[in-house]
JSON list of C-alpha atoms in Angstrom, two decimals:
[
{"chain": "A", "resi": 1, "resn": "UNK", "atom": "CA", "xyz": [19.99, -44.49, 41.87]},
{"chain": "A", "resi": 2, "resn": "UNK", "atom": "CA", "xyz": [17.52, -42.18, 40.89]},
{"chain": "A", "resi": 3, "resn": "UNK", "atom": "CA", "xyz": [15.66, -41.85, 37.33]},
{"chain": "A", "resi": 4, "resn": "UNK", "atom": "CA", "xyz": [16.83, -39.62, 34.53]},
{"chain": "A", "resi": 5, "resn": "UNK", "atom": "CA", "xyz": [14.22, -36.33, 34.39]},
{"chain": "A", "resi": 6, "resn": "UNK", "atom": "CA", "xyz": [11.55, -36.32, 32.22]},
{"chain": "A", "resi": 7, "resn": "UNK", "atom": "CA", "xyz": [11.86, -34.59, 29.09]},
{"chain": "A", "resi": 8, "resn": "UNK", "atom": "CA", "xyz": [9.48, -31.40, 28.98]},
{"chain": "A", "resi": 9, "resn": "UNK", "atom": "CA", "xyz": [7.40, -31.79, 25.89]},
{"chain": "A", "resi": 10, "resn": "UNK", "atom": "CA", "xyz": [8.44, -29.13, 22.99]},
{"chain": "A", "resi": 11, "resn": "UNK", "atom": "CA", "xyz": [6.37, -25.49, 22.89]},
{"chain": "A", "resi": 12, "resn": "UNK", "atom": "CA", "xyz": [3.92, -25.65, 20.11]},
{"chain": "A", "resi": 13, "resn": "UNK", "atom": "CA", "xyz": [5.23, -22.25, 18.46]},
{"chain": "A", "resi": 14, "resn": "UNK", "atom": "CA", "xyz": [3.82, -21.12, 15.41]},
{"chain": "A", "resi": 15, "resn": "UNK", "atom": "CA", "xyz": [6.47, -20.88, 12.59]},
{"chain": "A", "resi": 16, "resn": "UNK", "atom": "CA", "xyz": [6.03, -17.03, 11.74]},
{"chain": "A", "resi": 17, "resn": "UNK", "atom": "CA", "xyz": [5.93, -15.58, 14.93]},
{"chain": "A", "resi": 18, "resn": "UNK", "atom": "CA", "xyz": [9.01, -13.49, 14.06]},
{"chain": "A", "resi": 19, "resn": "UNK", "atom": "CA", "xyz": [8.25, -13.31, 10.85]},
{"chain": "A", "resi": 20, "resn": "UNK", "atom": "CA", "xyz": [7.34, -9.43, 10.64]},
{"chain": "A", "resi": 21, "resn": "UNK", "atom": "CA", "xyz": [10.93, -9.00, 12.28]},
{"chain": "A", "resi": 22, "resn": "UNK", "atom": "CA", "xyz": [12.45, -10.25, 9.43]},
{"chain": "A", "resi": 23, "resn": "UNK", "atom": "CA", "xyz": [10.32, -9.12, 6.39]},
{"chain": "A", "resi": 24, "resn": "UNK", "atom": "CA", "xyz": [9.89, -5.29, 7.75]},
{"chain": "A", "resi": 25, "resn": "UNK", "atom": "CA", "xyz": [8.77, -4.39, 4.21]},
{"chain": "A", "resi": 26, "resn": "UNK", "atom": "CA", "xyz": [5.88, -7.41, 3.82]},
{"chain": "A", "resi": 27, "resn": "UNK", "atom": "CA", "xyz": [4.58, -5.90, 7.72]},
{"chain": "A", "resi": 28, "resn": "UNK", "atom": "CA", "xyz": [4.35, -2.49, 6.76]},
{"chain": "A", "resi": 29, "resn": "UNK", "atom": "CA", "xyz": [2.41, -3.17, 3.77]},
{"chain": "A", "resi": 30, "resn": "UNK", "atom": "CA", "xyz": [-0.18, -5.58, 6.11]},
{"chain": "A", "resi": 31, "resn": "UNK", "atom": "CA", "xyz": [-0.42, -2.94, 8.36]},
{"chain": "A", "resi": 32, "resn": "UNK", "atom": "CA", "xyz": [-0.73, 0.26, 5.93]},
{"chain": "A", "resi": 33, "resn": "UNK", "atom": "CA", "xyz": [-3.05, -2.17, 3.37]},
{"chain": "A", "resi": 34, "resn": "UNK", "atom": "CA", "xyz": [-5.78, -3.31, 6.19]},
{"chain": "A", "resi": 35, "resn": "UNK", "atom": "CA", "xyz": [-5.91, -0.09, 8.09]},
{"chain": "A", "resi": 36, "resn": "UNK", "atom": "CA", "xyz": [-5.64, 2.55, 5.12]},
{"chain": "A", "resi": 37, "resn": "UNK", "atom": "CA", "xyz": [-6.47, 0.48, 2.22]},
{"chain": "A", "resi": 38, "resn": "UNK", "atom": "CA", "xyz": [-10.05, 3.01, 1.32]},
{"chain": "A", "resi": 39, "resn": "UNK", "atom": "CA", "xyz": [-8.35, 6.06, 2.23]},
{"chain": "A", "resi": 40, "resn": "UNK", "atom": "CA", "xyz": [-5.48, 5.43, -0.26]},
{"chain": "A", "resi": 41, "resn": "UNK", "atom": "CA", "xyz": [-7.49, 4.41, -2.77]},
{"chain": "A", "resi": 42, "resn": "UNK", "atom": "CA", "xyz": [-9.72, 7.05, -2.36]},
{"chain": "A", "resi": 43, "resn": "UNK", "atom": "CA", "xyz": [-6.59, 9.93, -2.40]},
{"chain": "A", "resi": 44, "resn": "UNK", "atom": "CA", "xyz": [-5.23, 7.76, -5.41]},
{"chain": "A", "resi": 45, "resn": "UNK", "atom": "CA", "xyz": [-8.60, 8.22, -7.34]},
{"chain": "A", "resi": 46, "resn": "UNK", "atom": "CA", "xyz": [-8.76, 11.88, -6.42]},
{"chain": "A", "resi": 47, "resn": "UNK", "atom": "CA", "xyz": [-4.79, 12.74, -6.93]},
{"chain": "A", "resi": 48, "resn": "UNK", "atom": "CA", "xyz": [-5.32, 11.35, -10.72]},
{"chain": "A", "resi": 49, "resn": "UNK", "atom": "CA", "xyz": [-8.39, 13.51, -11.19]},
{"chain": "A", "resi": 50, "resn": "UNK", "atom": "CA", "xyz": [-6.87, 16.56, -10.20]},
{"chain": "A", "resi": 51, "resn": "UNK", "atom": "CA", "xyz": [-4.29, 15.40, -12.60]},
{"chain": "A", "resi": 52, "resn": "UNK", "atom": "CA", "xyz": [-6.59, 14.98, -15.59]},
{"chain": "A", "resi": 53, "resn": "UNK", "atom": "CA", "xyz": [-8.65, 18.55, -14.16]},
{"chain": "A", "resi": 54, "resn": "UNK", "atom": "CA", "xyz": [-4.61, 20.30, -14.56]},
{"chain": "A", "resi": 55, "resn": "UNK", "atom": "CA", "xyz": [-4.01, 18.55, -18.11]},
{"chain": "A", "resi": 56, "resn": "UNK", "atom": "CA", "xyz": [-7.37, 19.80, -19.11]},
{"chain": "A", "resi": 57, "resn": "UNK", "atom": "CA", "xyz": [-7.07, 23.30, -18.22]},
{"chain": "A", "resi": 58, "resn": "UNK", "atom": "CA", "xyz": [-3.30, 23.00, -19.05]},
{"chain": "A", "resi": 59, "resn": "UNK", "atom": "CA", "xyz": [-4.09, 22.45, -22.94]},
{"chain": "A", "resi": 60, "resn": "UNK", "atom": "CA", "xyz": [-7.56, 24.05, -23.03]},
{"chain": "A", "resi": 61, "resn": "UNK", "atom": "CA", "xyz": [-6.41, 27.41, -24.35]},
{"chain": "A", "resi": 62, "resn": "UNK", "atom": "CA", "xyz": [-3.97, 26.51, -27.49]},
{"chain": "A", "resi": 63, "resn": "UNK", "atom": "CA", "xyz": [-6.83, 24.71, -28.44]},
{"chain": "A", "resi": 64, "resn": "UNK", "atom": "CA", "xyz": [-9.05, 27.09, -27.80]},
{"chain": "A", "resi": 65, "resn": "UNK", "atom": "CA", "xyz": [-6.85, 29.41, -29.86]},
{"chain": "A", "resi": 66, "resn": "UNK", "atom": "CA", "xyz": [-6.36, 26.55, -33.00]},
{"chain": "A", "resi": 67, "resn": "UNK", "atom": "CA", "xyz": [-10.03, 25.94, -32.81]},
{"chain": "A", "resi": 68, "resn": "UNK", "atom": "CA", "xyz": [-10.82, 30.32, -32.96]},
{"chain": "A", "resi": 69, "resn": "UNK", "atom": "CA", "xyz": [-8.61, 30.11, -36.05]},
{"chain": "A", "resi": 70, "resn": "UNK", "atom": "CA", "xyz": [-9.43, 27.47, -37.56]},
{"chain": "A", "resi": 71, "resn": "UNK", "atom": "CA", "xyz": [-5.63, 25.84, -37.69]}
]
């Protein structure tokens, strides 16, 4: 008779090759964090200034006005 076939050996396949396919959320956040990491740190940085600048010139006149009059 003839020989049983020879067993191919097994793929060496890295454990998280789908791994991105099943944490969408986790890939996103590699992709957005390495490519745009400066860029939304630096519209963070300049989104809270302009917050502080509108607070500022928000409140700047009552106390402007409390300060005039001494209150």
């Amino acid at each position: 008779g003839r020989n049983e076939p020879d067993p191919l050996e097994k793929p060496n396949r890295p454990d998280t090759t789908f791994l991105w396919f099943l944490s969408p959320l986790k890939a996103i956040r590699y992709l957005v964090c390495n490519r745009y990491k400066w860029l939304i740190i630096k519209v963070v940085l300049a989104l809270l200034l302009l917050i502080m600048l509108g607070l500022f010139l928000y409140s700047m006149p009552g106390y402007l006005v409390k300060k005039l009059l001494g209150a």
